[in-house]
Coordinates of C-alpha atoms in Angstrom, one line a residue:
Chain A
X140 CA 7.9 -14.4 89.8
X141 CA 6.4 -11.2 91.0
X142 CA 7.1 -7.6 90.3
X143 CA 9.6 -7.0 93.0
X144 CA 11.9 -9.7 91.9
X145 CA 15.0 -7.9 91.0
X146 CA 15.4 -6.5 94.5
X147 CA 14.3 -9.7 96.0
X148 CA 16.5 -11.8 93.8
X149 CA 19.6 -9.8 94.2
X150 CA 19.1 -8.8 97.8
X151 CA 17.9 -12.1 99.0
X152 CA 20.5 -14.0 97.1
X153 CA 23.3 -11.8 98.1
X154 CA 22.3 -12.1 101.7
X155 CA 21.8 -15.8 101.5
X156 CA 25.2 -16.1 99.9
X157 CA 26.9 -14.2 102.6
X158 CA 25.1 -16.1 105.4
X159 CA 26.1 -19.4 104.0
X160 CA 29.7 -18.3 103.8
X161 CA 29.7 -18.0 100.0
X162 CA 31.3 -14.6 100.3
X163 CA 34.1 -15.6 102.7
X164 CA 36.7 -16.1 100.1
X165 CA 35.9 -12.6 98.8
X166 CA 35.4 -10.8 102.0
X167 CA 37.2 -7.6 102.8
X168 CA 36.7 -5.1 105.5
X169 CA 34.8 -1.9 104.5
X170 CA 37.1 1.0 104.0
X171 CA 37.0 3.7 106.5
X172 CA 37.4 7.2 105.2
X173 CA 36.3 10.5 106.7
X174 CA 35.2 10.2 110.3
X175 CA 34.9 7.1 112.4
X176 CA 32.5 4.2 112.1
X177 CA 30.0 4.2 114.9
X178 CA 29.3 0.5 114.9
X179 CA 30.6 -2.6 113.2
X180 CA 28.6 -3.8 110.2
X181 CA 25.8 -6.0 111.2
X182 CA 25.7 -9.6 110.1
X183 CA 23.8 -9.7 106.8
X184 CA 21.0 -11.4 108.6
X185 CA 20.1 -8.2 110.5
X186 CA 16.9 -6.8 109.2
X187 CA 17.3 -3.1 108.1
X188 CA 14.6 -0.4 108.4
X189 CA 15.0 2.4 105.9
X190 CA 12.8 5.5 105.4
X191 CA 13.3 7.7 102.4
X192 CA 11.3 11.0 102.5
X193 CA 9.6 11.7 99.1
X194 CA 7.8 15.0 98.4
X195 CA 6.3 17.2 95.7
X196 CA 9.0 18.8 93.6
X197 CA 11.8 16.4 94.6
X198 CA 14.3 15.3 92.1
X199 CA 13.4 11.7 91.6
X200 CA 17.0 10.7 90.6
X201 CA 18.2 11.7 94.1
X202 CA 16.1 9.0 95.7
X203 CA 15.9 6.3 93.0
X204 CA 19.7 5.6 92.8
X205 CA 20.0 5.0 96.6
X206 CA 16.6 3.2 96.7
X207 CA 17.9 0.6 94.1
X208 CA 20.9 -0.1 96.2
X209 CA 19.1 0.0 99.6
X210 CA 16.3 -2.3 98.4
X211 CA 18.9 -4.8 97.2
X212 CA 20.7 -5.0 100.6
X213 CA 18.6 -8.1 101.4
X214 CA 16.5 -8.5 104.5
X215 CA 15.4 -4.9 104.4
X216 CA 12.3 -2.8 104.5
X217 CA 12.5 0.4 102.4
X218 CA 9.6 2.9 103.0
X219 CA 8.9 5.8 100.7
X220 CA 7.4 8.3 103.2
X221 CA 5.2 11.3 102.8
X222 CA 2.4 13.1 104.6
X223 CA -0.3 11.1 102.7
X224 CA -0.5 8.1 100.4
X225 CA -1.3 10.3 97.4
X226 CA 1.1 10.6 94.5
X227 CA 3.9 13.1 94.8
X228 CA 5.1 14.5 91.5
X229 CA 8.8 15.0 91.0
X230 CA 10.3 18.2 89.6
X231 CA 10.4 16.7 86.1
X232 CA 6.8 15.3 86.3
X233 CA 7.3 11.7 87.5
X234 CA 4.3 10.7 89.8
X235 CA 5.5 8.4 92.6
X236 CA 3.2 6.8 95.3
X237 CA 4.4 6.9 98.9
X238 CA 4.3 3.5 100.6
X239 CA 3.9 4.9 104.1
X240 CA 2.8 8.1 105.8
X241 CA 4.9 10.0 108.3
X242 CA 2.8 8.4 111.1
X243 CA 3.1 4.9 109.6
X244 CA 6.9 5.2 109.4
X245 CA 8.8 3.0 111.9
X246 CA 10.1 4.9 114.9
X247 CA 13.5 3.3 114.9
X248 CA 15.4 3.4 111.6
X249 CA 18.7 2.2 110.4
X250 CA 18.7 4.8 107.7
X251 CA 16.8 8.1 107.4
X252 CA 17.2 9.6 103.9
X253 CA 16.2 12.9 102.4
X254 CA 16.8 13.7 98.7
X255 CA 16.9 17.1 97.1
X256 CA 15.2 19.3 94.6
X257 CA 14.8 23.1 94.2
X258 CA 11.5 24.9 95.0
X259 CA 9.9 21.8 96.5
X260 CA 12.9 21.4 98.8
X261 CA 12.8 25.0 99.9
X262 CA 9.2 24.5 100.9
X263 CA 10.1 21.6 103.2
X264 CA 12.8 23.6 105.0
X265 CA 10.1 25.5 106.8
X266 CA 7.4 22.8 107.0
X267 CA 7.1 22.1 110.7
X268 CA 5.2 18.8 110.3
X269 CA 8.0 17.4 108.1
X270 CA 10.8 18.9 110.2
X271 CA 9.3 17.5 113.5
X272 CA 9.2 14.1 111.8
X273 CA 12.8 14.3 110.7
X274 CA 14.0 15.5 114.0
X275 CA 12.2 12.7 115.8
X276 CA 13.4 9.9 113.6
X277 CA 16.8 11.5 113.0
X278 CA 17.7 11.6 116.7
X279 CA 17.2 7.9 117.0
X280 CA 18.3 6.7 113.5
X281 CA 21.5 4.8 113.1
X282 CA 22.4 6.8 110.0
X283 CA 21.0 10.2 109.0
X284 CA 21.6 10.7 105.3
X285 CA 20.9 12.9 102.3
X286 CA 21.7 13.5 98.7
X287 CA 21.9 16.9 97.0
X288 CA 19.9 19.8 98.6
X289 CA 18.4 17.2 101.0
X290 CA 21.2 18.2 103.4
X291 CA 19.6 21.6 103.7
X292 CA 16.4 19.9 104.9
X293 CA 18.3 17.9 107.4
X294 CA 20.0 21.1 108.5
X295 CA 16.6 22.9 108.8
X296 CA 15.5 20.1 111.1
X297 CA 18.5 20.8 113.3
X298 CA 20.2 17.5 112.5
X299 CA 23.5 19.0 111.1
X300 CA 24.5 21.5 113.7
X301 CA 28.1 21.0 114.4
X302 CA 28.5 18.5 111.6
X303 CA 30.4 18.5 108.3
X304 CA 28.2 18.0 105.3
X305 CA 28.0 17.8 101.5
X306 CA 25.3 19.3 99.3
X307 CA 24.5 20.3 95.7
X308 CA 27.5 22.4 94.5
X309 CA 25.5 25.5 93.9
X310 CA 23.9 25.7 97.4
X311 CA 26.8 24.3 99.5
X312 CA 27.4 27.8 100.8
X313 CA 24.0 27.8 102.6
X314 CA 24.9 25.0 105.0
X315 CA 26.5 27.4 107.6
X316 CA 23.2 29.2 107.9
X317 CA 22.0 25.9 109.5
X318 CA 25.0 25.3 111.6
X319 CA 26.8 22.8 109.3
X320 CA 30.3 23.1 107.8
X321 CA 30.2 22.6 104.0
X322 CA 32.7 20.2 102.5
X323 CA 33.2 20.1 98.7
X324 CA 33.3 16.3 98.4
X325 CA 31.1 13.7 96.7
X326 CA 30.4 11.9 100.0
X327 CA 30.9 13.4 103.5
X328 CA 30.8 11.2 106.6
X329 CA 30.8 12.8 110.0
X330 CA 29.9 10.5 112.9
X331 CA 26.5 9.0 111.8
X332 CA 25.7 11.7 109.3
X333 CA 26.5 10.7 105.7
X334 CA 25.6 13.3 103.1
X335 CA 26.1 13.2 99.3
X336 CA 26.7 15.8 96.6
X337 CA 24.2 16.8 93.9
X338 CA 21.6 14.5 92.3
X339 CA 23.7 11.7 90.7
X340 CA 26.0 11.5 93.8
X341 CA 23.2 9.2 95.2
X342 CA 24.7 6.2 93.3
X343 CA 28.2 6.8 94.9
X344 CA 26.6 7.5 98.3
X345 CA 24.4 4.4 98.1
X346 CA 27.3 2.0 97.4
X347 CA 29.4 3.7 100.1
X348 CA 26.7 3.1 102.7
X349 CA 26.1 -0.4 101.4
X350 CA 29.7 -1.2 102.1
X351 CA 29.2 0.1 105.7
X352 CA 26.2 -2.1 106.2
X353 CA 27.0 -5.3 104.3
X354 CA 30.7 -5.1 103.6
X355 CA 32.7 -4.0 100.6
X356 CA 32.4 -7.3 98.7
X357 CA 28.7 -7.1 98.9
X358 CA 28.8 -3.5 97.6
X359 CA 31.0 -4.5 94.7
X360 CA 28.6 -7.2 93.7
X361 CA 25.8 -4.6 93.8
X362 CA 27.9 -2.2 91.6
X363 CA 28.4 -4.9 89.0
X364 CA 24.7 -5.9 89.1
X365 CA 23.7 -2.3 88.3
X366 CA 26.6 -1.9 85.8
X367 CA 27.8 1.2 87.5
X368 CA 30.7 1.8 85.2
X369 CA 30.1 5.5 84.5
X370 CA 31.3 6.9 81.1
X371 CA 30.0 10.4 80.8
X372 CA 30.2 11.6 77.2
X373 CA 31.5 14.9 78.5
X374 CA 33.5 16.2 81.4
X375 CA 31.2 18.8 82.9
X376 CA 29.9 17.4 86.1
X377 CA 31.5 19.9 88.4
X378 CA 32.2 23.7 88.1
X379 CA 35.9 22.9 87.8
X380 CA 35.4 20.5 84.9
X381 CA 32.6 22.4 83.2
X382 CA 34.6 25.6 83.1
X383 CA 33.8 29.1 84.0
X384 CA 31.6 29.9 81.0
X385 CA 29.2 27.0 81.5
X386 CA 29.2 27.4 85.2
X387 CA 28.3 31.1 85.0
X388 CA 25.5 30.3 82.6
X389 CA 24.0 27.6 84.9
X390 CA 24.4 29.8 87.9
X391 CA 22.6 32.7 86.1
X392 CA 19.7 30.4 85.1
X393 CA 19.4 29.1 88.7
X394 CA 19.7 32.5 90.3
X395 CA 16.1 32.9 91.3
X396 CA 16.0 29.4 92.7
X397 CA 19.2 29.9 94.6
X398 CA 17.9 33.1 96.1
X399 CA 14.7 31.4 97.2
X400 CA 16.8 28.6 98.8
X401 CA 18.9 31.2 100.6
X402 CA 15.7 32.8 102.0
X403 CA 14.4 29.4 103.2
X404 CA 17.7 28.7 104.8
X405 CA 17.8 32.1 106.6
X406 CA 14.3 31.5 107.9
X407 CA 15.1 28.0 109.1
X408 CA 18.4 29.2 110.6
X409 CA 16.5 31.9 112.6
X410 CA 14.1 29.3 113.9
X411 CA 17.0 27.0 115.0
X412 CA 18.7 30.0 116.8
X413 CA 15.5 30.8 118.8
X414 CA 15.4 27.3 120.3
Chain B
X1251 CA 6.3 28.1 91.8
X1252 CA 4.8 24.7 91.1
X1253 CA 6.0 21.2 91.5
X1254 CA 7.5 20.8 88.1
X1255 CA 9.8 23.7 88.4
X1256 CA 13.2 22.1 88.2
X1257 CA 12.4 20.7 84.8
X1258 CA 10.7 23.9 83.8
X1259 CA 13.3 26.1 85.2
X1260 CA 16.2 24.3 83.7
X1261 CA 14.7 23.2 80.4
X1262 CA 12.8 26.5 79.7
X1263 CA 15.8 28.6 80.7
X1264 CA 18.3 26.6 78.8
X1265 CA 16.0 26.7 75.7
X1266 CA 15.3 30.4 76.1
X1267 CA 19.0 31.1 76.6
X1268 CA 19.8 29.2 73.4
X1269 CA 17.1 30.9 71.4
X1270 CA 18.2 34.3 72.4
X1271 CA 21.7 33.5 71.4
X1272 CA 23.0 33.3 74.9
X1273 CA 24.8 30.1 74.1
X1274 CA 26.4 31.3 70.9
X1275 CA 29.8 32.0 72.5
X1276 CA 29.8 28.5 73.9
X1277 CA 28.4 26.6 70.9
X1278 CA 30.1 23.6 69.6
X1279 CA 29.0 21.0 67.2
X1280 CA 27.8 17.7 68.7
X1281 CA 30.4 15.0 68.5
X1282 CA 29.7 12.2 66.1
X1283 CA 30.9 8.8 67.2
X1284 CA 29.6 5.5 66.0
X1285 CA 27.4 5.6 63.0
X1286 CA 26.2 8.7 61.2
X1287 CA 23.8 11.4 62.4
X1288 CA 20.5 11.1 60.5
X1289 CA 19.5 14.7 60.7
X1290 CA 20.9 17.9 62.0
X1291 CA 20.0 18.9 65.6
X1292 CA 16.7 20.8 65.5
X1293 CA 16.6 24.4 66.7
X1294 CA 16.0 24.5 70.4
X1295 CA 12.5 25.8 69.6
X1296 CA 11.4 22.5 68.1
X1297 CA 8.9 20.8 70.4
X1298 CA 10.0 17.3 71.3
X1299 CA 7.6 14.4 71.8
X1300 CA 9.1 11.6 74.0
X1301 CA 7.5 8.4 75.2
X1302 CA 9.1 6.2 77.8
X1303 CA 7.5 2.8 78.4
X1304 CA 7.1 1.9 82.0
X1305 CA 5.9 -1.5 83.3
X1306 CA 5.6 -3.7 86.3
X1307 CA 9.0 -5.0 87.3
X1308 CA 11.0 -2.4 85.5
X1309 CA 14.2 -1.1 87.1
X1310 CA 13.2 2.4 87.9
X1311 CA 16.8 3.8 87.6
X1312 CA 16.9 2.8 83.9
X1313 CA 14.1 5.3 83.2
X1314 CA 14.6 7.9 85.8
X1315 CA 18.1 9.0 84.7
X1316 CA 17.1 9.6 81.1
X1317 CA 13.8 11.1 82.2
X1318 CA 15.6 13.8 84.2
X1319 CA 17.6 14.7 81.2
X1320 CA 14.8 14.5 78.6
X1321 CA 12.4 16.5 80.7
X1322 CA 15.0 19.3 81.0
X1323 CA 15.5 19.5 77.3
X1324 CA 13.0 22.4 77.2
X1325 CA 10.0 22.6 75.0
X1326 CA 9.3 18.9 75.4
X1327 CA 6.5 16.5 76.3
X1328 CA 7.7 13.4 78.2
X1329 CA 5.1 10.7 78.5
X1330 CA 5.4 7.7 80.9
X1331 CA 3.4 5.1 79.0
X1332 CA 1.7 1.9 80.0
X1333 CA -1.4 -0.1 79.3
X1334 CA -3.4 1.6 82.0
X1335 CA -3.1 4.6 84.3
X1336 CA -2.7 2.4 87.4
X1337 CA 0.6 2.4 89.2
X1338 CA 3.3 0.1 88.0
X1339 CA 5.6 -1.1 90.7
X1340 CA 9.3 -1.3 90.0
X1341 CA 11.5 -4.4 90.7
X1342 CA 12.6 -2.8 94.0
X1343 CA 9.1 -1.6 95.0
X1344 CA 8.8 1.9 93.7
X1345 CA 5.2 2.6 92.6
X1346 CA 5.1 5.0 89.6
X1347 CA 2.0 6.3 87.9
X1348 CA 1.9 6.3 84.1
X1349 CA 1.0 9.6 82.5
X1350 CA -0.5 8.1 79.3
X1351 CA -1.9 4.8 78.1
X1352 CA -0.6 3.1 75.0
X1353 CA -3.6 4.5 73.2
X1354 CA -3.1 8.0 74.4
X1355 CA 0.6 8.1 73.4
X1356 CA 1.3 10.4 70.5
X1357 CA 1.7 8.6 67.2
X1358 CA 4.8 10.4 66.0
X1359 CA 7.6 10.5 68.5
X1360 CA 11.0 12.1 68.5
X1361 CA 12.2 9.5 71.0
X1362 CA 10.8 6.1 71.9
X1363 CA 12.5 4.7 75.0
X1364 CA 12.3 1.3 76.8
X1365 CA 14.2 0.7 80.0
X1366 CA 15.1 -2.7 81.5
X1367 CA 14.6 -5.1 84.3
X1368 CA 14.6 -8.8 84.8
X1369 CA 11.5 -10.9 85.1
X1370 CA 9.2 -8.0 84.3
X1371 CA 11.1 -7.4 81.1
X1372 CA 11.0 -11.0 80.0
X1373 CA 7.2 -10.8 80.3
X1374 CA 7.1 -7.9 77.9
X1375 CA 9.2 -9.7 75.3
X1376 CA 6.2 -11.9 74.5
X1377 CA 3.4 -9.4 75.3
X1378 CA 1.8 -8.8 71.9
X1379 CA -0.1 -5.7 72.9
X1380 CA 3.1 -4.0 74.0
X1381 CA 5.2 -5.3 71.1
X1382 CA 2.6 -4.1 68.6
X1383 CA 2.7 -0.6 70.2
X1384 CA 6.5 -0.5 70.1
X1385 CA 6.6 -1.7 66.5
X1386 CA 4.0 0.9 65.4
X1387 CA 5.7 3.8 67.2
X1388 CA 9.2 2.6 66.6
X1389 CA 8.8 2.5 62.8
X1390 CA 7.9 6.2 62.8
X1391 CA 10.0 7.5 65.7
X1392 CA 13.0 9.7 65.0
X1393 CA 15.1 7.8 67.6
X1394 CA 14.4 4.3 68.9
X1395 CA 16.2 3.9 72.2
X1396 CA 16.8 1.7 75.3
X1397 CA 18.8 1.2 78.4
X1398 CA 19.8 -2.2 79.9
X1399 CA 17.6 -5.1 79.0
X1400 CA 15.3 -2.7 77.3
X1401 CA 17.1 -3.5 74.0
X1402 CA 15.8 -7.1 74.3
X1403 CA 12.3 -5.7 74.3
X1404 CA 13.1 -3.5 71.2
X1405 CA 14.5 -6.7 69.7
X1406 CA 11.4 -8.7 70.4
X1407 CA 9.4 -6.0 68.7
X1408 CA 11.5 -6.6 65.6
X1409 CA 13.1 -3.2 65.9
X1410 CA 16.8 -4.2 66.0
X1411 CA 17.0 -6.7 63.2
X1412 CA 20.2 -5.9 61.4
X1413 CA 21.3 -3.4 63.9
X1414 CA 24.2 -3.2 66.4
X1415 CA 23.0 -2.7 70.0
X1416 CA 24.1 -2.5 73.6
X1417 CA 22.5 -4.3 76.5
X1418 CA 23.0 -5.3 80.1
X1419 CA 26.4 -7.0 80.3
X1420 CA 24.9 -10.4 81.5
X1421 CA 22.4 -10.7 78.7
X1422 CA 24.2 -9.1 75.8
X1423 CA 24.7 -12.6 74.3
X1424 CA 20.9 -12.9 73.8
X1425 CA 20.7 -10.1 71.2
X1426 CA 21.6 -12.3 68.2
X1427 CA 18.4 -14.4 69.0
X1428 CA 16.5 -11.2 68.0
X1429 CA 18.6 -10.4 64.9
X1430 CA 20.8 -7.8 66.5
X1431 CA 24.6 -7.7 66.8
X1432 CA 25.8 -7.1 70.4
X1433 CA 28.4 -4.5 71.1
X1434 CA 30.2 -4.3 74.4
X1435 CA 30.0 -0.5 74.8
X1436 CA 28.2 1.9 77.1
X1437 CA 26.3 3.5 74.3
X1438 CA 25.8 2.1 70.8
X1439 CA 24.4 4.2 68.0
X1440 CA 23.4 2.5 64.7
X1441 CA 21.5 4.7 62.3
X1442 CA 18.5 5.9 64.5
X1443 CA 18.8 3.2 67.1
X1444 CA 20.6 4.3 70.3
X1445 CA 20.9 1.7 73.0
X1446 CA 22.7 1.9 76.3
X1447 CA 24.3 -0.6 78.7
X1448 CA 23.0 -1.7 82.0
X1449 CA 20.9 0.4 84.4
X1450 CA 23.2 3.3 85.3
X1451 CA 24.2 3.7 81.6
X1452 CA 21.0 5.7 81.3
X1453 CA 22.7 8.8 82.5
X1454 CA 25.5 8.5 79.9
X1455 CA 23.0 7.7 77.2
X1456 CA 20.7 10.6 78.2
X1457 CA 23.5 13.2 77.9
X1458 CA 24.6 11.7 74.7
X1459 CA 21.2 12.0 73.1
X1460 CA 20.7 15.4 74.6
X1461 CA 23.8 16.5 72.7
X1462 CA 22.3 15.1 69.5
X1463 CA 19.1 17.0 70.1
X1464 CA 20.2 20.3 71.6
X1465 CA 23.9 20.4 71.0
X1466 CA 26.9 19.6 73.2
X1467 CA 27.0 22.9 75.1
X1468 CA 23.4 22.3 76.2
X1469 CA 24.3 18.8 77.3
X1470 CA 27.3 20.0 79.3
X1471 CA 25.0 22.5 81.1
X1472 CA 22.7 19.7 82.0
X1473 CA 25.6 17.6 83.2
X1474 CA 26.7 20.3 85.6
X1475 CA 23.1 20.9 86.7
X1476 CA 22.8 17.3 87.8
X1477 CA 26.3 17.3 89.1
X1478 CA 27.1 14.2 87.1
X1479 CA 30.7 13.9 88.3
X1480 CA 30.7 10.2 89.1
X1481 CA 33.1 9.0 91.8
X1482 CA 32.2 5.3 92.5
X1483 CA 33.8 4.2 95.8
X1484 CA 34.9 1.0 94.2
X1485 CA 35.8 -0.1 90.7
X1486 CA 33.5 -3.0 90.0
X1487 CA 31.0 -1.7 87.4
X1488 CA 32.0 -4.1 84.7
X1489 CA 33.0 -7.8 84.7
X1490 CA 36.5 -6.7 83.8
X1491 CA 36.9 -4.3 86.7
X1492 CA 34.9 -6.4 89.2
X1493 CA 37.2 -9.4 88.5
X1494 CA 36.5 -13.0 88.0
X1495 CA 35.4 -14.0 91.5
X1496 CA 32.8 -11.3 91.9
X1497 CA 31.5 -11.7 88.3
X1498 CA 31.1 -15.5 88.8
X1499 CA 29.2 -14.9 92.0
X1500 CA 26.8 -12.4 90.4
X1501 CA 26.3 -14.6 87.4
X1502 CA 25.5 -17.6 89.7
X1503 CA 23.0 -15.6 91.6
X1504 CA 21.4 -14.3 88.4
X1505 CA 21.4 -17.7 86.7
X1506 CA 17.7 -18.5 87.0
X1507 CA 16.8 -15.0 85.7
X1508 CA 19.2 -15.2 82.8
X1509 CA 17.8 -18.6 81.8
X1510 CA 14.3 -17.1 81.9
X1511 CA 15.5 -14.2 79.8
X1512 CA 17.0 -16.7 77.3
X1513 CA 13.8 -18.6 77.0
X1514 CA 11.9 -15.3 76.4
X1515 CA 14.3 -14.3 73.7
X1516 CA 14.1 -17.7 72.0
X1517 CA 10.3 -17.5 71.9
X1518 CA 10.4 -13.9 70.6
X1519 CA 13.0 -14.9 68.0
X1520 CA 10.9 -17.8 66.7
X1521 CA 7.9 -15.4 66.3
X1522 CA 10.1 -12.9 64.4
X1523 CA 11.3 -15.7 62.1
X1524 CA 7.8 -16.8 61.3
X1525 CA 6.7 -13.4 60.0

């Protein structure tokens, strides 16, 4: 068996199982939460085209969680897209090779995805080559999505004007500079925009979107297959649970990054206003 | 700022904060759970050497979650180690570049880590070059660790004989073939072996080990910084929560992989018995 077998095994088998009716006894309609569903879930046989933007300084976790889930949807192409095919190094030093350039990326996508980061992400917010790419693909994509500060990049590309959106807790307040309304939730769906909270929210987001695309039973099978039964040793994943002292400490450490992010959002916002 | 800034910012600043006493008001002793703690946490100024084995067919999520946490410990070298410097492609098609070869990897490590996968992992379990490396580094490492089916690789290297260990839920029963006692918990600590459950358990495992190394307050700051406030849209991350029907369906799909894993464990077990 080759090196892509987990995705292939799981995805192919899940899809095959659904197609042959093996899931019928388990089937349940995907839950609808915030916002409407634009279109019914496709049959599992529909081939999905997914592009995930990767870039220097990204937080790899933001992308890897959803990628695991997307690549296991079955009958799917998942492209890791950047300007060149050279390795991009994550903010914590993980070198990842793109699998397609911006030019090679399919024009019509089922999912366009942007993950987050800090300084690397601020750089993207005023990178016109990247923003033009996102605007072009985003206007045609079935779902326009992000995790963490990736929503600020979508916003900088003009894709969140008039939309509700999630983001990393410490930069959520920057969304209005880009015409979006911040919502303090783990996953925010507004029409075909689905945005997630910070970093690890990508796992929750991925399963949520999987249920949209392949149905809730399929998503539950994925959840078991990745043993997503979180048991954090502490309760400190939000400012509320971490408490004031730890939150203040983290905000103080991040202050220079947050200010740089604010400047990037201001600049991107001015550009959007001039159009 | 360069492309490694998140890790640098967070890690360096957390460490600096701790060193200058900024955390004193928040400090709390790390919790001790299963097993004892071999040594007190080092001062935050102690440089940590960490090696994470990466390989073709690995599940990238297993490694990326802990890597994010390890690389943000501050004053740390995190090596992504494989036989060559050529890209290894994950089971879902993510190409990742090693940062060190087995030969280049430091001899004395604070943490040796192996993540999991399916067919790619079974291949490692009888790859003598890799097993020799793991045995060598593992016998001297301060912590010998894994996530998911990575514990079967540690076991195949003879590093879990007489130890309790965790693993991916569907292969936990193979641990006795390698002399280990399976424990159905998210994180299992037995002397200096710390093993995690399947795939996403790496986030819980990473924070747990961070608290061992840098203290609980530091780990809580990391948890907030990666917004690890899990909110799965479904409850299906364990066989118990997924229910019998979904569990049976996933087990049926995985059956050929699980049988291949069993054969690999039998072969590795025979080799260990002959020594």
